[in-house]
Amino acid sequence: MILKVVTSNPGKVEEFAEAFSGMGIDFEHIRIPYDEPQVSSLEEVVEAGIKELRNKGLSDFLIDDSGMFVDHLKGFPGVYSSYVQKTVGNDGVLRLMDGVPDRSAQFKCCIGCCVKGETVIVTGVCPGSILHEPRGEGGFGYDPIFSPDGERSFAEMPLSEKNGISHRGRAIGLLRKELGERGFI
Ligand code: IMP
């Protein structure tokens, strides 16, 4: 089976390919712009994206909307994670957290997948914390400032290790289960 991954982020495609390796699914990276409405949850963004892409005639595809939710900032940047990353970036988030003792945060990943006309939506969550400074060269986005264990950042981990514990890895695990139960893999 070939699943099209609709995203502007090649890092996500790499994570999907690594997590599904040996399971008979190939991933094709395609870039089709779709609206990301300003709504309050990742699931609503994904539902709207799936509807739009299906209306455009696309089939056998998946989309992923993720965000970092910082407790001290009452869940910000959350659904605004992409905008915040593009504007103030990791340094901007670190400035907001300057001197803040409660550094707890969660990464969430919502995946919407359309296969043979059926839609599956799953969400994975990874608890962790915001580091005091960026660390590591790997990954993308907020990886250098987010740590699942309070020590190493995602950017310091090999991809397979990040996938083993990350929000996306957990969402992929749920997706694999759903696709298996429906006989697609
Ligand atoms: P989106 O899902 O592509 O809209 O991602 C929202 C923002 O979160 C973007 O700035 C991404 O770079 C960032 N992001 C998404 N997934 C991850 C991840 O696994 N690690 C670090 N940053 C991420």
mmCIF file of C-alpha atoms and ligand atoms in Angstrom:
data_model
loop_
_atom_site.group_PDB
_atom_site.id
_atom_site.type_symbol
_atom_site.label_atom_id
_atom_site.label_comp_id
_atom_site.label_asym_id
_atom_site.label_seq_id
_atom_site.Cartn_x
_atom_site.Cartn_y
_atom_site.Cartn_z
ATOM 1 C CA MET A 1 0.000 0.000 0.000
ATOM 2 C CA ILE A 2 1.156 3.547 -0.720
ATOM 3 C CA LEU A 3 0.004 6.319 1.600
ATOM 4 C CA LYS A 4 0.496 9.930 0.590
ATOM 5 C CA VAL A 5 1.711 12.100 3.447
ATOM 6 C CA VAL A 6 0.352 15.594 2.835
ATOM 7 C CA THR A 7 2.703 17.963 4.610
ATOM 8 C CA SER A 8 5.238 20.704 4.045
ATOM 9 C CA ASN A 9 7.513 19.032 6.605
ATOM 10 C CA PRO A 10 9.864 16.293 5.330
ATOM 11 C CA GLY A 11 10.827 15.497 8.972
ATOM 12 C CA LYS A 12 7.364 14.056 9.553
ATOM 13 C CA VAL A 13 7.584 11.811 6.469
ATOM 14 C CA GLU A 14 10.898 10.436 7.725
ATOM 15 C CA GLU A 15 9.303 9.601 11.084
ATOM 16 C CA PHE A 16 6.367 7.806 9.411
ATOM 17 C CA ALA A 17 8.695 5.800 7.153
ATOM 18 C CA GLU A 18 10.885 4.784 10.112
ATOM 19 C CA ALA A 19 7.935 3.797 12.314
ATOM 20 C CA PHE A 20 6.210 1.708 9.620
ATOM 21 C CA SER A 21 9.356 0.106 8.181
ATOM 22 C CA GLY A 22 8.835 -3.535 7.237
ATOM 23 C CA MET A 23 5.033 -3.254 7.449
ATOM 24 C CA GLY A 24 4.288 -3.133 3.738
ATOM 25 C CA ILE A 25 3.421 0.560 3.546
ATOM 26 C CA ASP A 26 5.335 3.034 1.428
ATOM 27 C CA PHE A 27 5.015 6.730 2.085
ATOM 28 C CA GLU A 28 4.931 9.300 -0.667
ATOM 29 C CA HIS A 29 5.577 12.895 0.342
ATOM 30 C CA ILE A 30 3.195 15.302 -1.370
ATOM 31 C CA ARG A 31 2.631 18.997 -0.816
ATOM 32 C CA ILE A 32 -0.948 20.173 -1.320
ATOM 33 C CA PRO A 33 -1.895 23.295 0.608
ATOM 34 C CA TYR A 34 -5.023 22.984 2.734
ATOM 35 C CA ASP A 35 -6.650 25.376 5.186
ATOM 36 C CA GLU A 36 -5.750 25.120 8.865
ATOM 37 C CA PRO A 37 -8.673 26.954 10.478
ATOM 38 C CA GLN A 38 -8.074 28.762 13.784
ATOM 39 C CA VAL A 39 -9.958 26.308 15.979
ATOM 40 C CA SER A 40 -9.311 25.133 19.506
ATOM 41 C CA SER A 41 -8.103 21.563 18.966
ATOM 42 C CA LEU A 42 -5.736 19.627 16.714
ATOM 43 C CA GLU A 43 -8.558 17.176 15.971
ATOM 44 C CA GLU A 44 -10.736 19.946 14.500
ATOM 45 C CA VAL A 45 -7.848 21.064 12.269
ATOM 46 C CA VAL A 46 -7.365 17.486 11.059
ATOM 47 C CA GLU A 47 -11.077 16.896 10.455
ATOM 48 C CA ALA A 48 -11.293 20.076 8.357
ATOM 49 C CA GLY A 49 -8.122 19.147 6.427
ATOM 50 C CA ILE A 50 -9.407 15.670 5.613
ATOM 51 C CA LYS A 51 -12.711 17.044 4.391
ATOM 52 C CA GLU A 52 -10.988 19.568 2.138
ATOM 53 C CA LEU A 53 -8.511 17.066 0.684
ATOM 54 C CA ARG A 54 -11.254 14.475 0.065
ATOM 55 C CA ASN A 55 -13.288 17.162 -1.699
ATOM 56 C CA LYS A 56 -10.235 17.772 -3.886
ATOM 57 C CA GLY A 57 -10.421 14.086 -4.891
ATOM 58 C CA LEU A 58 -7.459 12.808 -2.879
ATOM 59 C CA SER A 59 -7.534 9.239 -1.550
ATOM 60 C CA ASP A 60 -5.199 7.027 0.492
ATOM 61 C CA PHE A 61 -3.475 9.821 2.354
ATOM 62 C CA LEU A 62 -2.672 11.018 5.816
ATOM 63 C CA ILE A 63 -2.189 14.361 7.507
ATOM 64 C CA ASP A 64 -0.693 15.179 10.869
ATOM 65 C CA ASP A 65 -1.295 18.235 13.012
ATOM 66 C CA SER A 66 0.902 18.569 16.058
ATOM 67 C CA GLY A 67 1.502 21.092 18.785
ATOM 68 C CA MET A 68 3.376 21.766 21.978
ATOM 69 C CA PHE A 69 1.222 22.668 24.985
ATOM 70 C CA VAL A 70 3.074 24.398 27.859
ATOM 71 C CA ASP A 71 1.318 24.203 31.241
ATOM 72 C CA HIS A 72 2.649 27.507 32.606
ATOM 73 C CA LEU A 73 1.422 29.231 29.406
ATOM 74 C CA LYS A 74 -2.034 27.634 29.801
ATOM 75 C CA GLY A 75 -1.485 25.357 26.822
ATOM 76 C CA PHE A 76 0.131 27.954 24.522
ATOM 77 C CA PRO A 77 1.438 27.670 21.802
ATOM 78 C CA GLY A 78 -0.818 24.595 21.272
ATOM 79 C CA VAL A 79 -2.770 24.974 18.036
ATOM 80 C CA TYR A 80 -0.640 28.064 17.278
ATOM 81 C CA SER A 81 2.628 26.089 17.431
ATOM 82 C CA SER A 82 3.373 26.475 13.752
ATOM 83 C CA TYR A 83 2.887 30.254 13.773
ATOM 84 C CA VAL A 84 4.937 30.682 16.952
ATOM 85 C CA GLN A 85 7.761 28.521 15.567
ATOM 86 C CA LYS A 86 7.819 30.587 12.348
ATOM 87 C CA THR A 87 7.755 33.947 14.139
ATOM 88 C CA VAL A 88 9.583 33.904 17.492
ATOM 89 C CA GLY A 89 10.927 30.334 17.283
ATOM 90 C CA ASN A 90 12.465 28.315 20.097
ATOM 91 C CA ASP A 91 14.262 31.372 21.496
ATOM 92 C CA GLY A 92 10.917 33.153 21.848
ATOM 93 C CA VAL A 93 9.431 30.248 23.807
ATOM 94 C CA LEU A 94 12.535 30.116 26.026
ATOM 95 C CA ARG A 95 12.179 33.858 26.715
ATOM 96 C CA LEU A 96 8.535 33.325 27.787
ATOM 97 C CA MET A 97 9.768 30.611 30.144
ATOM 98 C CA ASP A 98 12.669 32.618 31.566
ATOM 99 C CA GLY A 99 12.767 32.097 35.349
ATOM 100 C CA VAL A 100 9.645 29.904 35.343
ATOM 101 C CA PRO A 101 10.054 26.900 37.669
ATOM 102 C CA ASP A 102 7.095 24.866 36.325
ATOM 103 C CA ARG A 103 8.428 23.779 32.912
ATOM 104 C CA SER A 104 5.991 20.931 32.285
ATOM 105 C CA ALA A 105 4.579 20.595 28.781
ATOM 106 C CA GLN A 106 3.007 18.053 26.457
ATOM 107 C CA PHE A 107 3.476 17.371 22.793
ATOM 108 C CA LYS A 108 0.375 16.162 20.986
ATOM 109 C CA CYS A 109 0.054 14.684 17.517
ATOM 110 C CA CYS A 110 -3.238 14.104 15.761
ATOM 111 C CA ILE A 111 -3.109 11.949 12.636
ATOM 112 C CA GLY A 112 -5.990 11.708 10.191
ATOM 113 C CA CYS A 113 -5.752 8.885 7.672
ATOM 114 C CA CYS A 114 -8.045 8.094 4.750
ATOM 115 C CA VAL A 115 -7.710 4.584 3.315
ATOM 116 C CA LYS A 116 -10.066 3.086 0.758
ATOM 117 C CA GLY A 117 -12.763 5.577 1.709
ATOM 118 C CA GLU A 118 -12.499 4.984 5.472
ATOM 119 C CA THR A 119 -11.249 7.667 7.856
ATOM 120 C CA VAL A 120 -9.241 7.014 11.024
ATOM 121 C CA ILE A 121 -8.310 9.827 13.436
ATOM 122 C CA VAL A 122 -5.958 9.146 16.357
ATOM 123 C CA THR A 123 -4.095 11.340 18.856
ATOM 124 C CA GLY A 124 -0.852 10.580 20.683
ATOM 125 C CA VAL A 125 0.454 12.542 23.667
ATOM 126 C CA CYS A 126 3.991 12.758 25.074
ATOM 127 C CA PRO A 127 4.477 14.444 28.452
ATOM 128 C CA GLY A 128 7.752 16.246 29.093
ATOM 129 C CA SER A 129 9.258 19.607 29.891
ATOM 130 C CA ILE A 130 10.806 22.702 28.350
ATOM 131 C CA LEU A 131 14.587 22.764 28.716
ATOM 132 C CA HIS A 132 16.495 25.898 29.765
ATOM 133 C CA GLU A 133 18.433 26.084 26.504
ATOM 134 C CA PRO A 134 18.298 24.386 23.080
ATOM 135 C CA ARG A 135 20.163 21.066 22.906
ATOM 136 C CA GLY A 136 21.042 18.713 20.054
ATOM 137 C CA GLU A 137 21.285 18.874 16.302
ATOM 138 C CA GLY A 138 18.671 16.337 15.179
ATOM 139 C CA GLY A 139 14.934 16.526 14.574
ATOM 140 C CA PHE A 140 13.018 19.656 13.687
ATOM 141 C CA GLY A 141 10.816 22.390 15.134
ATOM 142 C CA TYR A 142 10.689 22.383 18.932
ATOM 143 C CA ASP A 143 12.801 19.211 19.273
ATOM 144 C CA PRO A 144 15.863 21.039 20.730
ATOM 145 C CA ILE A 145 13.883 22.562 23.625
ATOM 146 C CA PHE A 146 11.464 19.708 24.464
ATOM 147 C CA SER A 147 12.583 16.846 26.673
ATOM 148 C CA PRO A 148 10.478 13.765 27.453
ATOM 149 C CA ASP A 149 12.633 12.857 30.482
ATOM 150 C CA GLY A 150 13.854 16.265 31.706
ATOM 151 C CA GLU A 151 17.390 15.468 30.565
ATOM 152 C CA ARG A 152 17.854 14.893 26.852
ATOM 153 C CA SER A 153 15.966 16.812 24.194
ATOM 154 C CA PHE A 154 14.251 15.056 21.274
ATOM 155 C CA ALA A 155 16.957 16.623 19.083
ATOM 156 C CA GLU A 156 19.609 14.618 20.960
ATOM 157 C CA MET A 157 17.924 11.260 20.278
ATOM 158 C CA PRO A 158 18.217 8.985 17.258
ATOM 159 C CA LEU A 159 14.982 8.960 15.250
ATOM 160 C CA SER A 160 14.083 5.421 16.342
ATOM 161 C CA GLU A 161 14.367 6.435 20.008
ATOM 162 C CA LYS A 162 12.247 9.573 19.513
ATOM 163 C CA ASN A 163 9.622 7.484 17.686
ATOM 164 C CA GLY A 164 9.571 4.984 20.552
ATOM 165 C CA ILE A 165 8.271 7.557 23.030
ATOM 166 C CA SER A 166 7.099 10.614 21.111
ATOM 167 C CA HIS A 167 3.589 11.972 20.540
ATOM 168 C CA ARG A 168 3.900 10.995 16.854
ATOM 169 C CA GLY A 169 5.238 7.539 17.731
ATOM 170 C CA ARG A 170 2.273 6.977 20.052
ATOM 171 C CA ALA A 171 -0.219 8.233 17.469
ATOM 172 C CA ILE A 172 1.419 5.976 14.864
ATOM 173 C CA GLY A 173 1.031 3.011 17.259
ATOM 174 C CA LEU A 174 -2.705 3.730 17.549
ATOM 175 C CA LEU A 175 -2.988 4.177 13.784
ATOM 176 C CA ARG A 176 -1.202 0.865 13.140
ATOM 177 C CA LYS A 177 -3.643 -0.878 15.497
ATOM 178 C CA GLU A 178 -6.674 0.688 13.756
ATOM 179 C CA LEU A 179 -5.366 -0.123 10.278
ATOM 180 C CA GLY A 180 -4.615 -3.679 11.415
ATOM 181 C CA GLU A 181 -8.096 -4.184 12.891
ATOM 182 C CA ARG A 182 -9.631 -2.990 9.625
ATOM 183 C CA GLY A 183 -7.462 -5.402 7.635
ATOM 184 C CA PHE A 184 -5.522 -2.734 5.758
ATOM 185 C CA ILE A 185 -2.110 -3.937 6.989
HETATM 186 P P1 IMP B 1 2.324 21.208 12.329
HETATM 187 O O1 IMP B 1 1.697 19.957 12.789
HETATM 188 O O2 IMP B 1 3.205 20.943 11.135
HETATM 189 O O3 IMP B 1 1.352 22.330 12.130
HETATM 190 O O4 IMP B 1 3.348 21.583 13.457
HETATM 191 C C1 IMP B 1 3.184 22.662 14.344
HETATM 192 C C2 IMP B 1 4.532 23.127 14.804
HETATM 193 O O5 IMP B 1 5.050 22.183 15.720
HETATM 194 C C3 IMP B 1 5.563 23.282 13.692
HETATM 195 O O6 IMP B 1 6.341 24.428 13.950
HETATM 196 C C4 IMP B 1 6.413 22.026 13.785
HETATM 197 O O7 IMP B 1 7.764 22.267 13.413
HETATM 198 C C5 IMP B 1 6.312 21.716 15.268
HETATM 199 N N1 IMP B 1 6.348 20.259 15.449
HETATM 200 C C6 IMP B 1 5.474 19.342 14.979
HETATM 201 N N2 IMP B 1 5.859 18.104 15.326
HETATM 202 C C7 IMP B 1 7.009 18.263 16.026
HETATM 203 C C8 IMP B 1 7.896 17.337 16.624
HETATM 204 O O8 IMP B 1 7.748 16.118 16.584
HETATM 205 N N3 IMP B 1 8.949 17.879 17.243
HETATM 206 C C9 IMP B 1 9.190 19.229 17.313
HETATM 207 N N4 IMP B 1 8.412 20.119 16.758
HETATM 208 C C10 IMP B 1 7.319 19.644 16.102
#
